[in-house]
Tab-separated table of C-alpha atoms in Angstrom:
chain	number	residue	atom	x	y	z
A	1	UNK	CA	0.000	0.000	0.000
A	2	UNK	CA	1.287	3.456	-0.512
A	3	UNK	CA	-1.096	4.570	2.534
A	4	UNK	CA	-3.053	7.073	0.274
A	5	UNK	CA	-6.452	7.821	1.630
A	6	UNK	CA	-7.424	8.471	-2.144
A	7	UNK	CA	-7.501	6.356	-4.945
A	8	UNK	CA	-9.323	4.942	-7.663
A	9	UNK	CA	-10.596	1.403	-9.290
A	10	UNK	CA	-9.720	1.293	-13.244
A	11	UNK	CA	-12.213	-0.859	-15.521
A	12	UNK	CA	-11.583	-2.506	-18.809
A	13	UNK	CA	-12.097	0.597	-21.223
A	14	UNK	CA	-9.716	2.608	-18.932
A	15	UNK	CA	-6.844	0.341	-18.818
A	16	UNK	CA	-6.870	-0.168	-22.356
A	17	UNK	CA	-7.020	3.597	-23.138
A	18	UNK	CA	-3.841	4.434	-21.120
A	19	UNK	CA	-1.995	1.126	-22.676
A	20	UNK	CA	-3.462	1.933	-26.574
A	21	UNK	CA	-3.027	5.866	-25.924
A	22	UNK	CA	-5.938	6.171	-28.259
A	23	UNK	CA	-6.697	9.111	-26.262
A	24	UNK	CA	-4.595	10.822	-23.818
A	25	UNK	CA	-6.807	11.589	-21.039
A	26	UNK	CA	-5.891	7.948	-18.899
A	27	UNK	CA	-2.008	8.655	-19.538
A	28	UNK	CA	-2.386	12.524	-18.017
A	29	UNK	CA	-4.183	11.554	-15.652
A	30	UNK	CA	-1.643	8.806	-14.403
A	31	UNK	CA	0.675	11.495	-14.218
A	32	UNK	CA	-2.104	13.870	-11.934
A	33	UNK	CA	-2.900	10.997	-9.379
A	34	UNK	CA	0.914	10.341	-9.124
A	35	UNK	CA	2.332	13.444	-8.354
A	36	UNK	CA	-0.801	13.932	-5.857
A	37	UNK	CA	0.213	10.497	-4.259
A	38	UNK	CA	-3.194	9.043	-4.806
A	39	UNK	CA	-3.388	5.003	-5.651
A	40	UNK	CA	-4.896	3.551	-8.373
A	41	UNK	CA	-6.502	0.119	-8.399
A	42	UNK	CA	-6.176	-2.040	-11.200
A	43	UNK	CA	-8.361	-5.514	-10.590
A	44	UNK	CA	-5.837	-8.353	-12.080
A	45	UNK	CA	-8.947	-9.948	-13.713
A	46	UNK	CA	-9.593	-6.313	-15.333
A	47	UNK	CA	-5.909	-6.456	-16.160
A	48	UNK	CA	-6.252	-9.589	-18.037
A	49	UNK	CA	-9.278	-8.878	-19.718
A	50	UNK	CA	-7.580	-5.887	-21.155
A	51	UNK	CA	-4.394	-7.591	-22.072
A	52	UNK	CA	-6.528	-9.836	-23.772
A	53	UNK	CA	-7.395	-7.288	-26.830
A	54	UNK	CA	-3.953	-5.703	-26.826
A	55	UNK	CA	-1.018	-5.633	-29.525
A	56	UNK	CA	2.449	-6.624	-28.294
A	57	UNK	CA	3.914	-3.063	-28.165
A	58	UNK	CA	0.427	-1.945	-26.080
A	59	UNK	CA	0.779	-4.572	-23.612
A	60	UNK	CA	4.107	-3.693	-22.963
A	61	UNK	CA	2.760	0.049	-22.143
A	62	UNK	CA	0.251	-1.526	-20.098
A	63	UNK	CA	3.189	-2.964	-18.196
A	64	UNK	CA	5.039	0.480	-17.710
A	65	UNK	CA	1.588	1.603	-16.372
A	66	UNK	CA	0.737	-1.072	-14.226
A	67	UNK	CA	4.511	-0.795	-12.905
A	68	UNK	CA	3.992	2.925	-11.788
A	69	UNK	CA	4.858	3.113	-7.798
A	70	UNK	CA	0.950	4.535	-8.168
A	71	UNK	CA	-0.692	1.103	-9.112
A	72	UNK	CA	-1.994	-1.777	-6.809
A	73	UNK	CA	-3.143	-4.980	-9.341
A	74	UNK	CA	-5.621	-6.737	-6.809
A	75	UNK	CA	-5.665	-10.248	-7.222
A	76	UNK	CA	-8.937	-11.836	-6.723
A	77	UNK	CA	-9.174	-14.480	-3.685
A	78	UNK	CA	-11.088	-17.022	-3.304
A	79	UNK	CA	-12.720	-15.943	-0.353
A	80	UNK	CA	-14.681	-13.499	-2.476
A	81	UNK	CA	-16.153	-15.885	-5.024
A	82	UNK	CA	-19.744	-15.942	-3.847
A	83	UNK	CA	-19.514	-12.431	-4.337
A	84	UNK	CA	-18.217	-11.557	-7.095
A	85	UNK	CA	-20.271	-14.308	-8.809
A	86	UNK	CA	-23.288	-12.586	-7.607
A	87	UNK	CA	-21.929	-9.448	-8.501
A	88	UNK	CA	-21.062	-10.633	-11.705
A	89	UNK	CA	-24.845	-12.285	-12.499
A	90	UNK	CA	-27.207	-9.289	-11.197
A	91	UNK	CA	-25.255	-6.309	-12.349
A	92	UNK	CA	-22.887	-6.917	-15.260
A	93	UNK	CA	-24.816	-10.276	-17.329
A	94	UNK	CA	-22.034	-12.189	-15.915
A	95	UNK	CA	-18.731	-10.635	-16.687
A	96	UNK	CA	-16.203	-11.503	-13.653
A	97	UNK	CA	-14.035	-8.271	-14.319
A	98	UNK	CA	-16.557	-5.771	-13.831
A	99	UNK	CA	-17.410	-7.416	-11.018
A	100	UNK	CA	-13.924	-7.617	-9.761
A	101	UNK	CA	-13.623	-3.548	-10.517
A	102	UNK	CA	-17.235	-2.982	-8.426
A	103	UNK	CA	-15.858	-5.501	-5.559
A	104	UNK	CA	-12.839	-3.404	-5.219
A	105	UNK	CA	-14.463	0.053	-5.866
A	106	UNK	CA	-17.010	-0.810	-2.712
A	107	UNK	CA	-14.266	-2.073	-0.206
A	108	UNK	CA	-12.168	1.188	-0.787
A	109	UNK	CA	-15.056	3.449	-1.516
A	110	UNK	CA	-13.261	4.775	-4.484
A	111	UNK	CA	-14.936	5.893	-7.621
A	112	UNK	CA	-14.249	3.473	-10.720
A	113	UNK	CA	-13.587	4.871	-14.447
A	114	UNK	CA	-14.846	3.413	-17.152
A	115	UNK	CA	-16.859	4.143	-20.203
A	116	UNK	CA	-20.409	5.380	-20.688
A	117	UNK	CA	-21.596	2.145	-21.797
A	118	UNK	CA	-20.407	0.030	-18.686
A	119	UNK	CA	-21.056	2.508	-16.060
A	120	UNK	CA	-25.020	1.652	-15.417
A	121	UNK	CA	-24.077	-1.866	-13.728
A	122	UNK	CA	-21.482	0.598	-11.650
A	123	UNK	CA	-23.594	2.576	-10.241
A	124	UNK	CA	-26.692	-0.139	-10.040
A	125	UNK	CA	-24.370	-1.411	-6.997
A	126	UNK	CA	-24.198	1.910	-5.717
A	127	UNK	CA	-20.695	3.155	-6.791
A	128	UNK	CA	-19.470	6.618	-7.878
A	129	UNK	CA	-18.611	6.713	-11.756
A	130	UNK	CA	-16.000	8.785	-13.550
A	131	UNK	CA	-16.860	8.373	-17.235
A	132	UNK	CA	-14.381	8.859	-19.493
A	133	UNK	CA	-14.160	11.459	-21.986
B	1	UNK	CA	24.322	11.563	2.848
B	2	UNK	CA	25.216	14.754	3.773
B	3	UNK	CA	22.467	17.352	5.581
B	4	UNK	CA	22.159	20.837	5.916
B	5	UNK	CA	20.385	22.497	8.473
B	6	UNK	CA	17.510	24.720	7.322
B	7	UNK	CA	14.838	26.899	8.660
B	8	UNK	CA	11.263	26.446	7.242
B	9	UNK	CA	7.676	27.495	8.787
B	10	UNK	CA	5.147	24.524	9.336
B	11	UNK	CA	1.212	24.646	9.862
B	12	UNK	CA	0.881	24.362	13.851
B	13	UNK	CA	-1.493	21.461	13.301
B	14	UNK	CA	1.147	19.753	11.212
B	15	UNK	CA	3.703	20.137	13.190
B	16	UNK	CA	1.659	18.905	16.488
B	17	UNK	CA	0.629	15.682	14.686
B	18	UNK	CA	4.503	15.861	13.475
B	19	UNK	CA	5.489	15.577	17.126
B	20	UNK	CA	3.095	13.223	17.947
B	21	UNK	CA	3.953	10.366	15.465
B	22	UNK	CA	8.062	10.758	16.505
B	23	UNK	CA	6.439	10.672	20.396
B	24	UNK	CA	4.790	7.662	18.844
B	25	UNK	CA	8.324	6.046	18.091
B	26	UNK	CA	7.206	6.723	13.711
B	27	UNK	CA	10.347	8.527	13.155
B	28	UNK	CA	13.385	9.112	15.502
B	29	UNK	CA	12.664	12.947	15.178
B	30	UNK	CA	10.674	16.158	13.728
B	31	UNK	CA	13.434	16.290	11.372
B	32	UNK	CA	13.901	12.833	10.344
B	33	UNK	CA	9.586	13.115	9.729
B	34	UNK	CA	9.520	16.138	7.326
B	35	UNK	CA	12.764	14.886	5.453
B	36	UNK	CA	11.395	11.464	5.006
B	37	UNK	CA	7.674	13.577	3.769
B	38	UNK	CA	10.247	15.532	1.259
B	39	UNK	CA	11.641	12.369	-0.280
B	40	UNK	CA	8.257	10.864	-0.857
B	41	UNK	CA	7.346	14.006	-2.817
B	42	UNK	CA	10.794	14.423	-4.548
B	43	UNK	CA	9.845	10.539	-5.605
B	44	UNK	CA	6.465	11.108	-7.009
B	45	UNK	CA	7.202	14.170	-8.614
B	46	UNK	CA	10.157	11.994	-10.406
B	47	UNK	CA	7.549	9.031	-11.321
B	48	UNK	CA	5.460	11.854	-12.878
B	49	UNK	CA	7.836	13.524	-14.630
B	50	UNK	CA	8.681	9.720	-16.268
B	51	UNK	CA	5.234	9.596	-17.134
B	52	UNK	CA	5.309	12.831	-18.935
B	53	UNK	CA	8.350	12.091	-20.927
B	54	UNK	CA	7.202	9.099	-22.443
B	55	UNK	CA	3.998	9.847	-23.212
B	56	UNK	CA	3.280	13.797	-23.080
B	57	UNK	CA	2.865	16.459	-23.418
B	58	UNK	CA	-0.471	16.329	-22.514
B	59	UNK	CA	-3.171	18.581	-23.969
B	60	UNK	CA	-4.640	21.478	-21.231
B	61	UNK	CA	-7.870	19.833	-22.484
B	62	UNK	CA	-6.533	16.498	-21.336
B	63	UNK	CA	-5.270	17.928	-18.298
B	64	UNK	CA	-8.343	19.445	-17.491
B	65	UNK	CA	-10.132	16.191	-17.567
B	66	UNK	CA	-7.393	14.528	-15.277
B	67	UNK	CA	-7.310	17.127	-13.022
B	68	UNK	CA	-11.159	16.696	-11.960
B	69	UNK	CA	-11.036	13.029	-11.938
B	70	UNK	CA	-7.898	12.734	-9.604
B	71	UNK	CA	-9.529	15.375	-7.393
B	72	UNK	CA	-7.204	17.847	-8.057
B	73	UNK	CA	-7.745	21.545	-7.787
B	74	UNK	CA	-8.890	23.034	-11.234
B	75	UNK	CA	-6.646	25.642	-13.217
B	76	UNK	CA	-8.023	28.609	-15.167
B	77	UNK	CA	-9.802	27.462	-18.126
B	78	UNK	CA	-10.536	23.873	-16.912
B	79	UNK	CA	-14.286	24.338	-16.892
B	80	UNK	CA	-14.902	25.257	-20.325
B	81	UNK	CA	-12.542	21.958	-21.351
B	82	UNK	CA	-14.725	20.204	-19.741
B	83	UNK	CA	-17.784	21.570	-20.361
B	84	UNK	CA	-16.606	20.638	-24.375
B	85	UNK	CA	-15.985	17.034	-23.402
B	86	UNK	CA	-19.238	16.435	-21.467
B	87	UNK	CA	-21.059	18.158	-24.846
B	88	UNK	CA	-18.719	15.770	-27.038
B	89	UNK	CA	-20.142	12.796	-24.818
B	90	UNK	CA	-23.782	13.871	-25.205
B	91	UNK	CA	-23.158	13.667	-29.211
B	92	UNK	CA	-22.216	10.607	-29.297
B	93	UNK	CA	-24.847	8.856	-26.856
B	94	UNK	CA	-27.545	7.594	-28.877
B	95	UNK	CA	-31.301	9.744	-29.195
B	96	UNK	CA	-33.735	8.235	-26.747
C-alpha cells in the first residue's frame, strides 16, 4: 500500500485507453494521481481482460503503467467468489471483471472509471462513476 | 548523505501531529519526519515527470479532464474543457 487515503478502481475501457493511448486523457491523468500520491486500483482480472485485446507493443505500455509506484493490481481471492459471482450475475450479465472492478471500488469506496456504456451496472451497486471522456 | 540544516515554517497542526507520530516512536525525530515527507514528494514528482516524458505532453484539455477526476484543484480554463468534453459525450450517446 502506498497509505493514500485516495484512490481509484480502473475498468476494462480505462486500462486499455492508457496502454493503446488512443486518447490521452488515462495517460495525463496517471501522471495527476501520481504526483498527488493518490493510488490507483487495477483488478488483475480487469488487467487480463484488457491484455486480452492488446497488440504486443500496447501490452508492454500496459506494463510500464501497471509498474507505476501509483498502481496496486488486486488479485482476486477465493474468499470473495460468492460475491463476485453474484456481482457478476445481477449487475454486469455475468462478466467476472466488472465485477472484480465494483468488488474493489465498494471495499475502498473509491470511484471506478470506465466508459459510458459500462457505467449503469457501476452505479446499479451503488458506486461513484467517472466516465471517461 | 550529507544534511544541511535549514529553517522552514510549518502549519501548527502539522507540526503537532509531526510531534506526535516521533512521540509515537514513527520517526526518531521532527526532522527525520519532514525529510522522510520531502523524499516521498521528490519521488512522485520523479515518477510523474517519467510519465510525462514518455507519453506527453499532454493537452490542457486532457489535463483538465485529469485534473477533476484525480480530485485535483482546477486551473483557469478547466471548466470550459470540460464543459466541451461532457457536450462531445452527449453527441455521441444515442437519441432516446
Amino acid at each position: 500500500m502506498t497509505g493514500s487515503l485516495s484512490g481509484r478502481v480502473l475498468d476494462v475501457p480505462a486500462l486499455i485507453d492508457a496502454a493503446t493511448g488512443q486518447t490521452e486523457y488515462m495517460r495525463a491523468w496517471l501522471a495527476v494521481m501520481t504526483r498527488l500520491g493518490h493510488a490507483v486500483a487495477v483488478p488483475s482480472t480487469v488487467r487480463a481482460l484488457a491484455a486480452g485485446q492488446l497488440t504486443a507493443s500496447e501490452l508492454a505500455e500496459l506494463d510500464w503503467f501497471c509498474a507505476s509506484g501509483t498502481v496496486l493490481e488486486i488479485p482476486v481471492s477465493l474468499a470473495d467468489a460468492d460475491e463476485l459471482d453474484t456481482l457478476a450475475k445481477e449487475y454486469f450479465g455475468g462478466e467476472v471483471a466488472a465485477a472484480h472492478a465494483a468488488l474493489t471500488a465498494r471495499r475502498r469506496h473509491w470511484p471506478v472509471i470506465t466508459s459510458d456504456d459500462r457505467a449503469a451496472g457501476f452505479r446499479a451497486v451503488g458506486l461513484d462513476v467517472e466516465l471517461l471522456p | 548523505m550529507a544534511t544541511t540544516k535549514i529553517t522552514i515554517t510549518v502549519d501548527d497542526d502539522v507540526l503537532d501531529r509531526v510531534r506526535s507520530a516521533v512521540g509515537a516512536g514513527q520517526a526518531p525525530n521532527v526532522s527525520a519526519y519532514i525529510s522522510e515527507a520531502a523524499a516521498q514528494r521528490v519521488a512522485r514528482e520523479a515518477r510523474a515527470g517519467e510519465i510525462e516524458s514518455r507519453w506527453g505532453p499532454f493537452s490542457p484539455k486532457a489535463m483538465a479532464w485529469a485534473r477533476r477526476a484525480a480530485d485535483a484543484p482546477p486551473e483557469p480554463g478547466d471548466s470550459a474543457y470540460l464543459a466541451e468534453i461532457e457536450a462531445e459525450r452527449a453527441a455521441r450517446r444515442p437519441s432516446a
